[in-house]
Short mmCIF file of C-alpha atoms in Angstrom, two decimals:
data_model
loop_
_atom_site.label_atom_id
_atom_site.label_comp_id
_atom_site.label_asym_id
_atom_site.label_seq_id
_atom_site.Cartn_x
_atom_site.Cartn_y
_atom_site.Cartn_z
CA MET O 121 17.16 -19.65 8.19
CA VAL O 122 13.38 -19.34 8.56
CA LYS O 123 11.94 -21.06 11.64
CA SER O 124 9.52 -23.96 11.31
CA ASN O 125 6.41 -22.04 12.39
CA ALA O 126 7.23 -18.89 10.45
CA THR O 127 4.61 -16.17 10.01
CA GLY O 128 4.42 -13.72 7.15
CA VAL O 129 2.57 -10.67 5.85
CA ALA O 130 1.72 -10.05 2.19
CA LEU O 131 0.23 -6.74 1.06
CA ALA O 132 -1.18 -6.04 -2.39
CA GLY O 133 -1.20 -2.71 -4.21
CA GLY O 134 -3.98 -0.27 -4.92
CA GLY O 135 -2.54 3.24 -5.11
CA PRO O 136 -2.71 5.61 -2.13
CA LEU O 137 -6.22 4.31 -1.35
CA GLY O 138 -4.84 0.79 -1.07
CA ALA O 139 -2.12 1.83 1.37
CA ILE O 140 -4.65 3.80 3.43
CA TYR O 141 -6.94 0.76 3.65
CA GLU O 142 -4.07 -1.55 4.55
CA LEU O 143 -2.90 0.66 7.41
CA GLY O 144 -6.38 0.78 8.93
CA ALA O 145 -6.76 -2.98 8.57
CA LEU O 146 -3.32 -3.71 10.01
CA VAL O 147 -3.93 -1.59 13.13
CA ALA O 148 -7.16 -3.53 13.71
CA LEU O 149 -5.36 -6.86 13.29
CA ASP O 150 -2.41 -5.83 15.43
CA GLU O 151 -4.56 -4.94 18.44
CA ALA O 152 -6.96 -7.90 18.07
CA LEU O 153 -4.51 -10.77 17.54
CA SER O 154 -2.72 -11.79 20.73
CA GLY O 155 0.56 -13.59 20.16
CA LEU O 156 1.25 -11.87 16.84
CA ASP O 157 3.38 -8.75 16.41
CA LEU O 158 2.98 -7.47 12.87
CA ALA O 159 6.26 -5.57 13.18
CA ASP O 160 8.10 -8.75 14.18
CA CYS O 161 6.99 -11.39 11.68
CA ASP O 162 9.46 -13.65 9.89
CA LEU O 163 8.67 -12.78 6.27
CA TYR O 164 7.19 -9.82 4.42
CA VAL O 165 6.10 -9.49 0.80
CA GLY O 166 5.05 -6.13 -0.63
CA VAL O 167 3.71 -5.19 -4.04
CA SER O 168 3.21 -1.65 -5.35
CA SER O 169 1.74 0.59 -2.62
CA GLY O 170 1.82 -2.41 -0.26
CA SER O 171 5.61 -2.37 -0.53
CA PHE O 172 5.74 0.96 1.36
CA ILE O 173 4.12 -0.65 4.37
CA THR O 174 5.92 -3.99 4.35
CA ALA O 175 9.26 -2.15 4.12
CA GLY O 176 8.28 -0.26 7.26
CA LEU O 177 7.08 -3.39 9.09
CA ALA O 178 10.30 -5.22 8.24
CA ASN O 179 12.17 -2.27 9.75
CA GLY O 180 10.29 -2.70 13.03
CA MET O 181 7.80 0.12 12.49
CA THR O 182 4.39 -0.72 13.95
CA PRO O 183 1.16 -0.17 12.00
CA GLN O 184 0.26 2.48 14.58
CA ALA O 185 3.49 4.38 13.96
CA MET O 186 2.94 4.27 10.20
CA TYR O 187 -0.64 5.42 10.65
CA ARG O 188 0.69 8.54 12.36
CA MET O 189 3.33 8.98 9.69
CA PHE O 190 1.14 8.54 6.61
CA ILE O 191 -2.38 9.35 7.85
CA ALA O 192 -2.40 11.47 11.05
CA THR O 193 0.62 13.45 9.86
CA GLU O 194 0.07 16.33 12.28
CA VAL O 195 1.41 14.23 15.18
CA ALA O 196 4.32 12.59 13.31
CA ASP O 197 7.97 13.59 13.62
CA ASP O 198 8.70 12.66 10.00
CA PRO O 199 5.33 12.90 8.19
CA PHE O 200 4.79 11.80 4.62
CA GLU O 201 3.79 14.74 2.41
CA PRO O 202 1.21 13.77 -0.23
CA ASP O 203 2.60 16.26 -2.75
CA LEU O 204 5.57 13.90 -3.18
CA LEU O 205 3.23 11.77 -5.29
CA MET O 206 2.14 14.63 -7.54
CA ARG O 207 5.35 16.36 -8.62
CA PRO O 208 5.61 16.56 -12.43
CA ALA O 209 8.28 14.37 -14.00
CA LEU O 210 10.13 17.39 -15.44
CA ALA O 211 13.30 15.44 -16.21
CA GLU O 212 11.29 12.90 -18.21
CA TYR O 213 9.42 15.69 -20.04
CA GLY O 214 12.71 17.39 -20.92
CA ARG O 215 14.33 14.19 -22.16
CA ARG O 216 11.40 13.44 -24.47
CA LEU O 217 11.16 17.01 -25.76
CA THR O 218 14.87 17.03 -26.53
CA ALA O 219 14.40 13.98 -28.76
CA LEU O 220 11.39 15.46 -30.60
CA PRO O 221 13.23 17.44 -33.36
CA GLU O 222 15.30 14.43 -34.40
CA LEU O 223 12.23 12.17 -34.36
CA PHE O 224 10.29 14.67 -36.48
CA LEU O 225 13.06 14.94 -39.07
CA SER O 226 13.40 11.17 -39.22
CA ALA O 227 9.64 10.75 -39.72
CA ALA O 228 9.51 13.45 -42.42
CA ARG O 229 12.47 11.89 -44.25
CA SER O 230 10.85 8.48 -44.15
CA TYR O 231 7.60 9.83 -45.58
CA LEU O 232 9.23 11.89 -48.34
CA GLU O 233 11.45 9.02 -49.46
CA ALA O 234 8.50 6.65 -49.97
CA PRO O 235 5.23 8.62 -49.82
CA PHE O 236 3.23 5.90 -51.57
CA SER O 237 4.58 2.82 -49.78
CA GLN O 238 3.52 4.05 -46.34
CA GLY O 239 0.91 6.55 -45.27
CA PHE O 240 1.46 9.85 -43.53
CA PHE O 241 0.32 8.64 -40.13
CA GLU O 242 2.37 5.47 -40.42
CA SER O 243 5.50 7.50 -41.10
CA PHE O 244 4.90 9.87 -38.22
CA GLN O 245 3.95 7.12 -35.77
CA ARG O 246 7.48 7.21 -34.44
CA LEU O 247 6.68 10.59 -32.89
CA ALA O 248 4.93 8.61 -30.15
CA ARG O 249 8.41 8.01 -28.73
CA ALA O 250 8.37 11.62 -27.59
CA ILE O 251 5.42 11.01 -25.26
CA PRO O 252 6.63 10.87 -21.62
CA VAL O 253 6.37 7.42 -20.00
CA GLY O 254 5.25 8.91 -16.70
CA LEU O 255 3.38 11.98 -15.55
CA PHE O 256 4.81 12.26 -12.04
CA ASP O 257 8.31 12.15 -10.63
CA ASN O 258 8.95 9.29 -8.20
CA SER O 259 12.46 10.34 -7.19
CA GLY O 260 11.06 12.23 -4.17
CA ILE O 261 9.44 9.02 -2.94
CA GLY O 262 12.75 7.21 -3.05
CA ALA O 263 14.55 10.04 -1.26
CA TYR O 264 11.91 10.17 1.48
CA LEU O 265 12.16 6.43 2.11
CA ALA O 266 15.97 6.50 2.06
CA ASP O 267 15.90 9.17 4.79
CA LEU O 268 13.26 7.24 6.73
CA PHE O 269 15.34 4.06 6.73
CA ALA O 270 18.53 5.95 7.66
CA VAL O 271 17.20 6.50 11.20
CA PRO O 272 19.16 4.49 13.83
CA GLY O 273 17.55 1.11 14.31
CA ARG O 274 16.35 0.94 10.69
CA THR O 275 18.15 0.04 7.50
CA ASN O 276 17.92 0.56 3.75
CA ASP O 277 19.75 -2.72 3.14
CA PHE O 278 17.79 -5.98 2.71
CA ARG O 279 20.74 -7.95 4.08
CA GLU O 280 20.77 -6.08 7.40
CA LEU O 281 17.11 -6.68 8.26
CA ARG O 282 16.25 -9.02 11.12
CA HIS O 283 13.54 -10.60 9.00
CA LYS O 284 13.16 -11.41 5.32
CA LEU O 285 11.62 -8.75 3.10
CA PHE O 286 10.67 -9.20 -0.54
CA ILE O 287 9.62 -6.25 -2.70
CA VAL O 288 8.25 -7.44 -6.05
CA ALA O 289 8.59 -5.39 -9.24
CA THR O 290 8.17 -6.25 -12.93
CA ASP O 291 11.04 -6.23 -15.41
CA LEU O 292 9.70 -4.02 -18.21
CA ASP O 293 11.64 -5.75 -20.99
CA THR O 294 10.76 -9.33 -20.07
CA GLY O 295 7.53 -9.06 -18.06
CA ALA O 296 9.11 -11.23 -15.35
CA ALA O 297 8.41 -10.67 -11.66
CA VAL O 298 11.57 -9.80 -9.73
CA PRO O 299 11.62 -10.29 -5.93
CA PHE O 300 14.07 -7.70 -4.64
CA GLY O 301 15.47 -8.97 -1.34
CA ALA O 302 15.97 -12.50 -2.64
CA PRO O 303 19.53 -13.78 -3.22
CA GLY O 304 20.98 -11.98 -6.21
CA TRP O 305 18.56 -9.08 -5.76
CA ASP O 306 19.32 -8.13 -2.16
CA ASP O 307 22.05 -5.60 -2.94
CA VAL O 308 19.47 -3.10 -4.21
CA PRO O 309 18.53 -0.41 -1.65
CA ILE O 310 15.09 -1.04 -0.15
CA ALA O 311 13.95 2.48 -1.06
CA GLU O 312 14.82 1.91 -4.72
CA ALA O 313 13.02 -1.46 -4.73
CA VAL O 314 9.87 0.15 -3.31
CA LYS O 315 10.06 2.95 -5.87
CA ALA O 316 10.30 0.36 -8.66
CA SER O 317 7.48 -1.81 -7.31
CA ALA O 318 5.17 1.23 -7.12
CA ALA O 319 6.05 2.64 -10.57
CA LEU O 320 2.59 2.33 -12.11
CA PRO O 321 3.01 2.68 -15.91
CA GLY O 322 1.66 5.96 -17.21
CA LEU O 323 1.80 7.66 -13.82
CA PHE O 324 5.45 7.12 -12.86
CA PRO O 325 8.46 6.48 -15.12
CA PRO O 326 10.09 3.04 -14.96
CA VAL O 327 12.90 2.82 -12.42
CA GLU O 328 16.34 1.91 -13.73
CA ILE O 329 18.26 -0.51 -11.53
CA GLY O 330 21.43 -2.18 -12.75
CA GLY O 331 20.76 -1.21 -16.36
CA ARG O 332 17.27 -2.76 -16.32
CA HIS O 333 13.94 -0.94 -16.10
CA TYR O 334 11.27 -1.94 -13.60
CA VAL O 335 7.59 -1.08 -13.15
CA ASP O 336 4.70 -1.93 -10.84
CA GLY O 337 4.89 -5.42 -9.36
CA ALA O 338 1.14 -5.93 -9.66
CA LEU O 339 1.42 -6.31 -13.44
CA THR O 340 2.16 -10.03 -13.06
CA LYS O 341 0.40 -11.02 -9.80
CA THR O 342 -1.71 -9.30 -7.18
CA LEU O 343 -0.22 -10.58 -3.89
CA HIS O 344 2.92 -12.65 -4.61
CA ALA O 345 2.41 -14.44 -1.27
CA SER O 346 3.99 -17.52 -2.85
CA VAL O 347 7.39 -15.83 -2.50
CA ALA O 348 7.11 -16.15 1.29
CA LEU O 349 5.38 -19.54 1.20
CA LYS O 350 8.29 -20.96 -0.78
CA GLU O 351 10.59 -19.65 1.94
CA GLY O 352 8.71 -21.72 4.53
CA ALA O 353 5.97 -19.46 5.87
CA LYS O 354 3.27 -21.47 7.66
CA LEU O 355 0.88 -18.58 8.28
CA MET O 356 0.39 -15.71 5.85
CA ILE O 357 -1.69 -12.65 6.77
CA CYS O 358 -2.73 -11.08 3.46
CA VAL O 359 -4.50 -7.79 2.79
CA ASN O 360 -5.95 -6.88 -0.60
CA PRO O 361 -7.65 -3.46 -0.71
CA LEU O 362 -9.32 -3.57 -4.13
CA VAL O 363 -12.30 -5.78 -5.00
CA PRO O 364 -14.91 -5.50 -7.77
CA PHE O 365 -18.17 -3.87 -6.75
CA ASP O 366 -21.50 -5.71 -6.63
CA ALA O 367 -24.20 -3.06 -7.01
CA ASP O 368 -27.01 -5.61 -6.58
CA LEU O 369 -25.54 -6.81 -3.29
CA ALA O 370 -25.11 -3.22 -2.14
CA ALA O 371 -28.80 -2.54 -2.80
CA LEU O 372 -29.81 -5.68 -0.87
CA GLN O 373 -27.58 -4.74 2.06
CA ASP O 374 -28.92 -1.20 2.03
CA SER O 375 -25.34 0.08 1.65
CA GLY O 376 -26.52 2.89 -0.56
CA GLU O 377 -27.98 2.63 -4.02
CA PRO O 378 -25.43 3.81 -6.61
CA GLY O 379 -27.62 2.73 -9.52
CA LEU O 380 -26.22 1.26 -12.71
CA LEU O 381 -22.44 1.51 -12.86
CA VAL O 382 -22.58 2.52 -16.52
CA GLU O 383 -24.11 5.81 -15.38
CA GLY O 384 -20.83 6.64 -13.67
CA GLY O 385 -19.07 7.06 -16.98
CA LEU O 386 -15.60 5.95 -18.01
CA PRO O 387 -13.87 6.31 -14.59
CA VAL O 388 -16.34 3.92 -12.95
CA LEU O 389 -16.17 1.53 -15.91
CA MET O 390 -12.37 1.46 -15.77
CA ALA O 391 -12.37 1.04 -11.98
CA GLN O 392 -14.68 -1.98 -12.17
CA THR O 393 -12.65 -3.50 -15.02
CA PHE O 394 -9.32 -3.00 -13.26
CA ARG O 395 -10.57 -4.36 -9.94
CA SER O 396 -12.23 -7.37 -11.58
CA ILE O 397 -9.05 -8.32 -13.44
CA ILE O 398 -6.72 -8.12 -10.45
CA HIS O 399 -9.21 -9.79 -8.11
CA SER O 400 -9.90 -12.76 -10.36
CA ARG O 401 -6.17 -13.21 -10.79
CA MET O 402 -5.72 -13.14 -7.02
CA GLN O 403 -8.45 -15.75 -6.53
CA VAL O 404 -6.61 -18.05 -8.92
CA GLY O 405 -3.47 -17.52 -6.86
CA MET O 406 -5.27 -18.28 -3.60
CA GLY O 407 -6.49 -21.57 -5.06
CA ARG O 408 -2.94 -22.48 -6.04
CA TYR O 409 -1.62 -21.73 -2.57
CA GLN O 410 -3.97 -24.34 -1.11
CA LYS O 411 -2.73 -26.99 -3.54
CA GLU O 412 0.98 -26.14 -3.53
CA PHE O 413 1.31 -25.38 0.19
CA PRO O 414 -1.27 -27.59 1.96
CA ASP O 415 0.52 -27.33 5.31
CA ALA O 416 0.32 -23.52 5.34
CA ASP O 417 -2.57 -21.24 6.31
CA VAL O 418 -3.25 -18.20 4.13
CA VAL O 419 -5.73 -15.74 5.67
CA LEU O 420 -7.02 -12.96 3.46
CA PHE O 421 -8.62 -9.69 4.53
CA GLU O 422 -10.25 -7.38 2.00
CA PRO O 423 -13.27 -5.05 1.67
CA SER O 424 -16.69 -6.57 1.04
CA ARG O 425 -18.05 -6.38 -2.49
CA ASP O 426 -20.87 -4.07 -1.42
CA ASP O 427 -18.47 -1.50 0.05
CA VAL O 428 -19.66 1.73 -1.57
CA GLU O 429 -17.11 3.78 0.34
CA MET O 430 -14.12 1.91 -1.06
CA PHE O 431 -15.34 1.54 -4.62
CA PHE O 432 -16.45 5.11 -5.27
CA THR O 433 -13.28 6.69 -3.86
CA ASN O 434 -10.55 7.35 -6.42
CA VAL O 435 -7.63 4.98 -5.83
CA PHE O 436 -5.24 7.93 -6.11
CA SER O 437 -7.11 10.05 -3.56
CA TYR O 438 -5.20 11.05 -0.44
CA ALA O 439 -7.48 13.84 0.80
CA ASP O 440 -9.87 11.71 2.90
CA ARG O 441 -7.20 9.45 4.33
CA GLU O 442 -8.29 9.66 7.98
CA ARG O 443 -11.92 8.84 7.16
CA LEU O 444 -10.98 5.97 4.84
CA SER O 445 -8.43 4.42 7.20
CA GLU O 446 -11.05 4.57 9.99
CA HIS O 447 -13.47 2.84 7.62
CA ALA O 448 -10.92 0.07 6.96
CA TYR O 449 -10.23 -0.28 10.67
CA GLN O 450 -13.90 -0.72 11.55
CA ARG O 451 -14.58 -3.07 8.62
CA THR O 452 -11.67 -5.32 9.62
CA ARG O 453 -12.82 -5.42 13.24
CA ALA O 454 -16.31 -6.35 12.03
CA GLU O 455 -14.85 -9.09 9.83
CA LEU O 456 -12.87 -10.52 12.75
CA ARG O 457 -16.08 -10.72 14.76
CA ARG O 458 -18.01 -12.25 11.85
CA ARG O 459 -15.33 -14.86 11.05
CA HIS O 460 -14.40 -15.51 14.68
CA ASP O 461 -15.19 -19.25 14.77
CA GLU O 462 -13.33 -19.92 11.50
CA LEU O 463 -10.28 -17.77 12.28
CA GLU O 464 -9.97 -18.84 15.92
CA LEU O 465 -9.12 -22.40 14.83
CA VAL O 466 -6.67 -21.23 12.16
CA PHE O 467 -4.80 -18.81 14.40
CA ALA O 468 -4.73 -21.26 17.32
CA ARG O 469 -2.56 -23.59 15.22
CA HIS O 470 0.09 -20.86 15.29
CA GLY O 471 -0.21 -19.83 18.93
CA ILE O 472 -2.34 -16.78 18.17
CA ALA O 473 -5.62 -15.88 19.87
CA ILE O 474 -8.33 -13.40 18.95
CA ASP O 475 -8.71 -10.85 21.74
CA GLN O 476 -12.45 -10.61 22.23
CA GLY O 477 -12.01 -7.79 24.70
CA ALA O 478 -10.33 -5.63 22.06
CA LEU O 479 -13.15 -6.32 19.62
CA SER O 480 -16.05 -5.92 22.05
CA ASP O 481 -15.61 -2.15 22.41
CA GLU O 482 -17.67 -1.07 19.41
CA GLY O 483 -17.03 2.59 20.17
CA ARG O 484 -13.26 2.22 19.77
CA SER O 485 -11.72 4.29 16.98
CA LEU O 486 -8.55 4.01 14.94
CA ALA O 487 -7.30 7.35 16.26
CA GLN O 488 -7.62 6.02 19.83
CA SER O 489 -5.77 2.82 18.99
CA ALA O 490 -3.00 4.36 16.93
CA GLY O 491 -2.51 7.32 19.26
CA GLY O 492 -2.22 5.20 22.39
CA LYS O 493 0.52 2.81 21.26
CA GLY O 494 4.21 3.30 20.75
CA ARG O 495 6.65 5.85 22.15
CA GLN O 496 5.10 8.76 20.33
CA GLY O 497 1.60 7.90 21.58
CA ARG O 498 2.88 7.65 25.15
CA GLY O 499 4.77 10.91 24.71
CA LEU O 500 1.62 12.67 23.57
CA LEU O 501 -0.28 11.35 26.58
CA ARG O 502 2.47 12.51 28.96
CA ALA O 503 2.53 15.93 27.31
CA ALA O 504 -1.25 16.20 27.63
CA LYS O 505 -1.03 15.20 31.30
CA ARG O 506 1.64 17.85 31.98
CA LEU O 507 -0.45 20.48 30.20
CA ASP O 508 -3.51 19.48 32.24
CA ASP O 509 -1.54 19.69 35.50
CA THR O 510 -0.15 23.09 34.55
CA LEU O 511 -3.62 24.43 33.75
CA ASP O 512 -4.90 23.11 37.09
CA ARG O 513 -2.12 24.91 38.96
CA LEU O 514 -2.74 28.09 36.97
CA GLU O 515 -6.44 27.90 37.74
CA GLY O 516 -5.61 27.43 41.44
CA LEU O 517 -3.34 30.47 41.45
CA LEU O 518 -5.96 32.62 39.73
CA HIS O 519 -8.58 31.47 42.21
CA ALA O 520 -6.31 32.27 45.16
CA SER O 521 -5.52 35.72 43.80
CA ARG O 522 -9.23 36.59 43.77
CA GLN O 523 -9.71 35.72 47.46
CA PRO O 524 -9.85 38.65 49.94
CA ALA O 525 -6.74 39.10 52.06
#
């Protein structure tokens, strides 16, 4: 049973770049919002790459801990290895290649039996079935998450979580959105649900669950915050990492002058098209939330439309993760300062206050914040203190040894 003043978190997708942005933003929110623990909210909704993070939050993992795990991997006990995302889908390649001879013979037979009723290319069109449906293998992602949630105190079972978690994927054969974690869908392992929600068509093969095939949850909606709102959430913290770029605004704000986007070629054109489609769809959804759930507050955080850094970084890039998560952290802190008067009233209705002291230190970095919280951060500080004390004693001994008898 969800309590009357329930809070929730909804995270959209956006590839590795989206998850990197969301982690930076969540650390900023977690340290600046007093009275709100992002790892102890009542409801969580994750889509695509956002499902990785919401699954961790629902398991009690703080944004700081996940920053160390996914971004600052050198200090994590169980770091995420980026090459898990880039392993070729060899099993899928083999399955399609095995079917190729039979498909070729079938196409040739069809053409030879009626060469004038259908053209050559029409007959051999069926060979397209031999093209793999995904370039990369996502089984490693599922295995990593299953191991991560097998740690004592965590779970891979929706039904054993303290709070409600919904991971949204799309049924490939019907196009319907499926909220894993809801009644009737809560027997699916969390790791498998995340793998399905993040199965972007073309990059990862569809994930088979219960005889059905599922792909990226963002195909139908961008946020799916309504899943939590229907469950009774009164405050939803939403993060969307991808917005269309406004080159004119960027020039006015002196954010860099990228010039005409058409000069960037097809990748830039596709990025702008993709971002515009998902963002306009999200804006429609935000408007509906206000009408359908007038007693709930939905607060959205996302990059500004003149953010050159976010737009001109490939959404599948993982190389500059520390720099980009720091960028998201600082942008979110700046947005909290800019929207202070508006957000203070909204959060106050839910017993949450904006910590001005946390926001006033403009020299604060994400590495400082994420490294100083949690057991691992405290352990690192203790280890550093012991090392410092040992070096002091060693220096004292060396100094004493040099003194005349």
